[in-house]
Short mmCIF file of C-alpha atoms in Angstrom, two decimals:
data_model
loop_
_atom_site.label_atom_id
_atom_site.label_comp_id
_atom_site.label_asym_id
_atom_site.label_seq_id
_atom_site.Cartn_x
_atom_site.Cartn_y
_atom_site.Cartn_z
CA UNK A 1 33.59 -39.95 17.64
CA UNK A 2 31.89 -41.97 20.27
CA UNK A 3 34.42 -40.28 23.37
CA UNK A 4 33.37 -37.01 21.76
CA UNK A 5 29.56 -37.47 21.53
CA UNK A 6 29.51 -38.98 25.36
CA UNK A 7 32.61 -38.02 27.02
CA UNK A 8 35.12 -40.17 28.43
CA UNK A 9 33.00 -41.21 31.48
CA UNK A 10 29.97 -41.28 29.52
CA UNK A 11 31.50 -44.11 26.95
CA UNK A 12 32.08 -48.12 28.49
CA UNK A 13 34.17 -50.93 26.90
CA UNK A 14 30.71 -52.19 25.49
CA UNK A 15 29.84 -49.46 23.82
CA UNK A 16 33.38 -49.10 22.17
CA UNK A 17 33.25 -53.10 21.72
CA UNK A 18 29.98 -52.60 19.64
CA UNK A 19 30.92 -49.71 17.45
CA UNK A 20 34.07 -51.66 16.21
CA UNK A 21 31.89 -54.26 15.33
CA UNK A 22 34.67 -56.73 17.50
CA UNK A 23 33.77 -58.96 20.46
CA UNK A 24 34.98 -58.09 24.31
CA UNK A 25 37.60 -60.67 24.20
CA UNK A 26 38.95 -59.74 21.10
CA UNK A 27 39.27 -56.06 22.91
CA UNK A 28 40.93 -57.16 25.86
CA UNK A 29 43.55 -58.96 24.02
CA UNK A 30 45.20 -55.50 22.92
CA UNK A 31 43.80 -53.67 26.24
CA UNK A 32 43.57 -54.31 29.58
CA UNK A 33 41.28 -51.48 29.75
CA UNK A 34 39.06 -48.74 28.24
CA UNK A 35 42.44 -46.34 29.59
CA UNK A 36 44.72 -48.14 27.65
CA UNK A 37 42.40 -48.30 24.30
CA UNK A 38 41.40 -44.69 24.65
CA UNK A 39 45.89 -43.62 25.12
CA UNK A 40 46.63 -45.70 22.31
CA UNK A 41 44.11 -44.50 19.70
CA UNK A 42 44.60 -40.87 21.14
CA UNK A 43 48.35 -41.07 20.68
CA UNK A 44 47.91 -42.76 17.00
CA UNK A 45 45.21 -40.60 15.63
CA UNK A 46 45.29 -36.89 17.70
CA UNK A 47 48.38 -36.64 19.73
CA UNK A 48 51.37 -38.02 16.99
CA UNK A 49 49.97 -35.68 14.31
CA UNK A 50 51.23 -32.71 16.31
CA UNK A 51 55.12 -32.90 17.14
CA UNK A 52 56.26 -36.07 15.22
CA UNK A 53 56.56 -35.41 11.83
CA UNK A 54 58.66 -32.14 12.16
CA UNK A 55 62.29 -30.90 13.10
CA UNK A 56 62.00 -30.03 16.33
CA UNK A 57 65.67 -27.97 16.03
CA UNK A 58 65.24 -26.10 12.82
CA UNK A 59 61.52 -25.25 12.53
CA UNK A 60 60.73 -21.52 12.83
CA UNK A 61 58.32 -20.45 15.57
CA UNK A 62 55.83 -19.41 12.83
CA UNK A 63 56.41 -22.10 10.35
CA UNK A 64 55.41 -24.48 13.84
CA UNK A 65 52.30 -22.25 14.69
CA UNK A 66 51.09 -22.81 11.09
CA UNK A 67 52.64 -26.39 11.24
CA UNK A 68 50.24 -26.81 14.80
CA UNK A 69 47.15 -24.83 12.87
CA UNK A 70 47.01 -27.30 9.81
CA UNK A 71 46.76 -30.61 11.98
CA UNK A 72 44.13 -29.11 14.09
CA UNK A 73 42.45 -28.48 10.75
CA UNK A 74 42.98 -32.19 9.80
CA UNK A 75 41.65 -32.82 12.67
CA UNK A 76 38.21 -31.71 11.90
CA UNK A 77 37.35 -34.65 10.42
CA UNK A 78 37.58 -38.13 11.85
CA UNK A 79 36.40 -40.84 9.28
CA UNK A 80 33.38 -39.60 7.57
CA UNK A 81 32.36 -37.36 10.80
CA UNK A 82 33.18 -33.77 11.11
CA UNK A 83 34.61 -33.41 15.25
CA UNK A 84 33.73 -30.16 17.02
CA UNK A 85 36.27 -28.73 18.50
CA UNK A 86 35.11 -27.24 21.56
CA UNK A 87 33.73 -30.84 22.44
CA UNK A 88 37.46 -32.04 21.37
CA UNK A 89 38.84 -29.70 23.52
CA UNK A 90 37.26 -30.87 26.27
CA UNK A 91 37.82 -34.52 26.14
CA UNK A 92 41.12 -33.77 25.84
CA UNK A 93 41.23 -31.39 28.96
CA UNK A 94 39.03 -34.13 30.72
CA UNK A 95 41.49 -36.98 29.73
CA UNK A 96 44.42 -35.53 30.79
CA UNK A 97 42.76 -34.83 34.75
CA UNK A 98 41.65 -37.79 35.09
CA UNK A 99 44.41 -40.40 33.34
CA UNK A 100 47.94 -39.58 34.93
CA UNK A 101 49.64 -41.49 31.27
CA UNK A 102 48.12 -38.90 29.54
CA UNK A 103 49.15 -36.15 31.88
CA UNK A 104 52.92 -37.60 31.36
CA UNK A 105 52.49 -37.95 27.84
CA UNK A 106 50.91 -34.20 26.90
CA UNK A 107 54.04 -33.26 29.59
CA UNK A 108 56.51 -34.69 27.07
CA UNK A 109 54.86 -33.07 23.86
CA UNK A 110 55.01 -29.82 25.83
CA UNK A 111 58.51 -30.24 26.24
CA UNK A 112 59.11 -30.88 22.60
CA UNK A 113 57.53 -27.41 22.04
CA UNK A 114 59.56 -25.81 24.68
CA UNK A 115 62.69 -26.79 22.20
CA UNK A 116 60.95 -25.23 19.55
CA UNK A 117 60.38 -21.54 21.53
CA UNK A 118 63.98 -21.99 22.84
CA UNK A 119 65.28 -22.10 19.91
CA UNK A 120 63.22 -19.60 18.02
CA UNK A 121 64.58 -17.24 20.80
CA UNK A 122 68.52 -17.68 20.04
CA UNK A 123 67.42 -17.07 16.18
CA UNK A 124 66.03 -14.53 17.44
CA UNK A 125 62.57 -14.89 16.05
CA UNK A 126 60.94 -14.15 19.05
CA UNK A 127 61.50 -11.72 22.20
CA UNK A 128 63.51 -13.51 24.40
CA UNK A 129 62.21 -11.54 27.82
CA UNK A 130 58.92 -13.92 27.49
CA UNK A 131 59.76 -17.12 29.66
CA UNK A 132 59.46 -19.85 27.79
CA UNK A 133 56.38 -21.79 30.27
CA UNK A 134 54.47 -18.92 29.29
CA UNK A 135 54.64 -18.84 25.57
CA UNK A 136 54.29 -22.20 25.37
CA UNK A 137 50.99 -21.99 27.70
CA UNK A 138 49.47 -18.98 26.00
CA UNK A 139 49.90 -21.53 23.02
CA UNK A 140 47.75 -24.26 24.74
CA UNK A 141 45.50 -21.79 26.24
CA UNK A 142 44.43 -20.25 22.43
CA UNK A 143 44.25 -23.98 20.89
CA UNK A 144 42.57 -25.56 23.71
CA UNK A 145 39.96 -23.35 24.52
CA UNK A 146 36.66 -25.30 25.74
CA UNK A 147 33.94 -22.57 25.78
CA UNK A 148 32.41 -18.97 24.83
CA UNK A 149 30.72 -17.50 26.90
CA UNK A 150 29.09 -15.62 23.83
CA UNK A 151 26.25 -17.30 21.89
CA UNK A 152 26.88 -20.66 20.88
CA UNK A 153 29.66 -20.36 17.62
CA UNK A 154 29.31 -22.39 15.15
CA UNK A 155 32.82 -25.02 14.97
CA UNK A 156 34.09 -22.65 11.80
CA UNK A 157 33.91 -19.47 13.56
CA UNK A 158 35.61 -21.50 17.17
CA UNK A 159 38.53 -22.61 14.73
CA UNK A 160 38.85 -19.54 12.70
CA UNK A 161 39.12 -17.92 15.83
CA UNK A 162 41.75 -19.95 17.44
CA UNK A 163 43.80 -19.39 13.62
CA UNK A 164 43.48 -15.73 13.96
CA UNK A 165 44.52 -15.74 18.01
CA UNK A 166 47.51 -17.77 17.48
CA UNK A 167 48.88 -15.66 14.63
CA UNK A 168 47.77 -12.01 16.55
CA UNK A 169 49.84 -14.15 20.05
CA UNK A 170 52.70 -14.50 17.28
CA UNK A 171 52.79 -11.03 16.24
CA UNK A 172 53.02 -10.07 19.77
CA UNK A 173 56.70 -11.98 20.52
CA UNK A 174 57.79 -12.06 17.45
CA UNK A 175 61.05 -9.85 17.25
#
């Protein structure tokens, strides 16, 4: 919640070191840095939820689009705080910039989805005229959006949105 409320410049090692309630040493035993804390708790808690825990071969294209919708959902909440998305979103965006690990490592998940729309193509679940880069960044674009540039939305109407853009993006390949 902290990289969320500040941003990932905006939060130092001391200000993670007093939120866990731990002292600095204790912190730089597991991490050499505030990079290193900030890729491992990403990768446990945010980026492992998305591509881990499913067949990567046999999923459908929609049954991954819902599978992709329902751990963004879970995501809404981490501990007892309720995480905006749009402010997610951005960290996220931000992180990957700035940190080249977690440029390589969103790289790799991307490339676990790419498996996913090549093989929803030979089942032909999807139009297979639509190169692959593209679905896949459509996909990223709709779940990863960062702004309106309507009135501020509240964070149900941002993720009811990005539900209802994936599925209408869906109905557009599908075969």
């Amino acid at each position: 919640m902290l990289l969320i409320k500040k941003g990932y410049e905006g939060v130092s090692v001391s200000d993670i070191q007093k939120k866990m309630g731990i002292s600095r040493g204790l912190l730089y035993c597991y991490f050499k840095n505030k990079s290193d804390l900030i890729l491992a708790s990403c990768t446990q808690y945010f980026f492992d939820g998305y591509l881990n825990s499913i067949d990567l071969e046999n999923i459908s294209f929609k049954d991954f689009i819902i599978h992709v919708l329902k751990v963004e959902e879970e995501l809404a909440y981490c501990g007892k705080n309720k995480i905006d998305i749009l402010k997610y979103n951005t960290l996220y965006s931000t992180v990957i910039m700035r940190e080249p690990r977690f440029k390589k490592y969103a790289l790799s998940e991307f490339a676990k989805a790419i498996i996913v729309i090549r093989n929803a193509k030979k089942r032909n679940e999807i139009r297979d005229d639509i190169p692959d880069n593209f679905i896949g960044a459509t996909l990223l674009s709709i779940l990863g959006r960062t702004t309106y540039i309507t009135a501020t939305p509240t964070d149900a109407y941002v993720r009811t949105r990005i539900a209802e853009d994936i599925m209408r993006f869906y109905d557009l390949i599908k075969k």
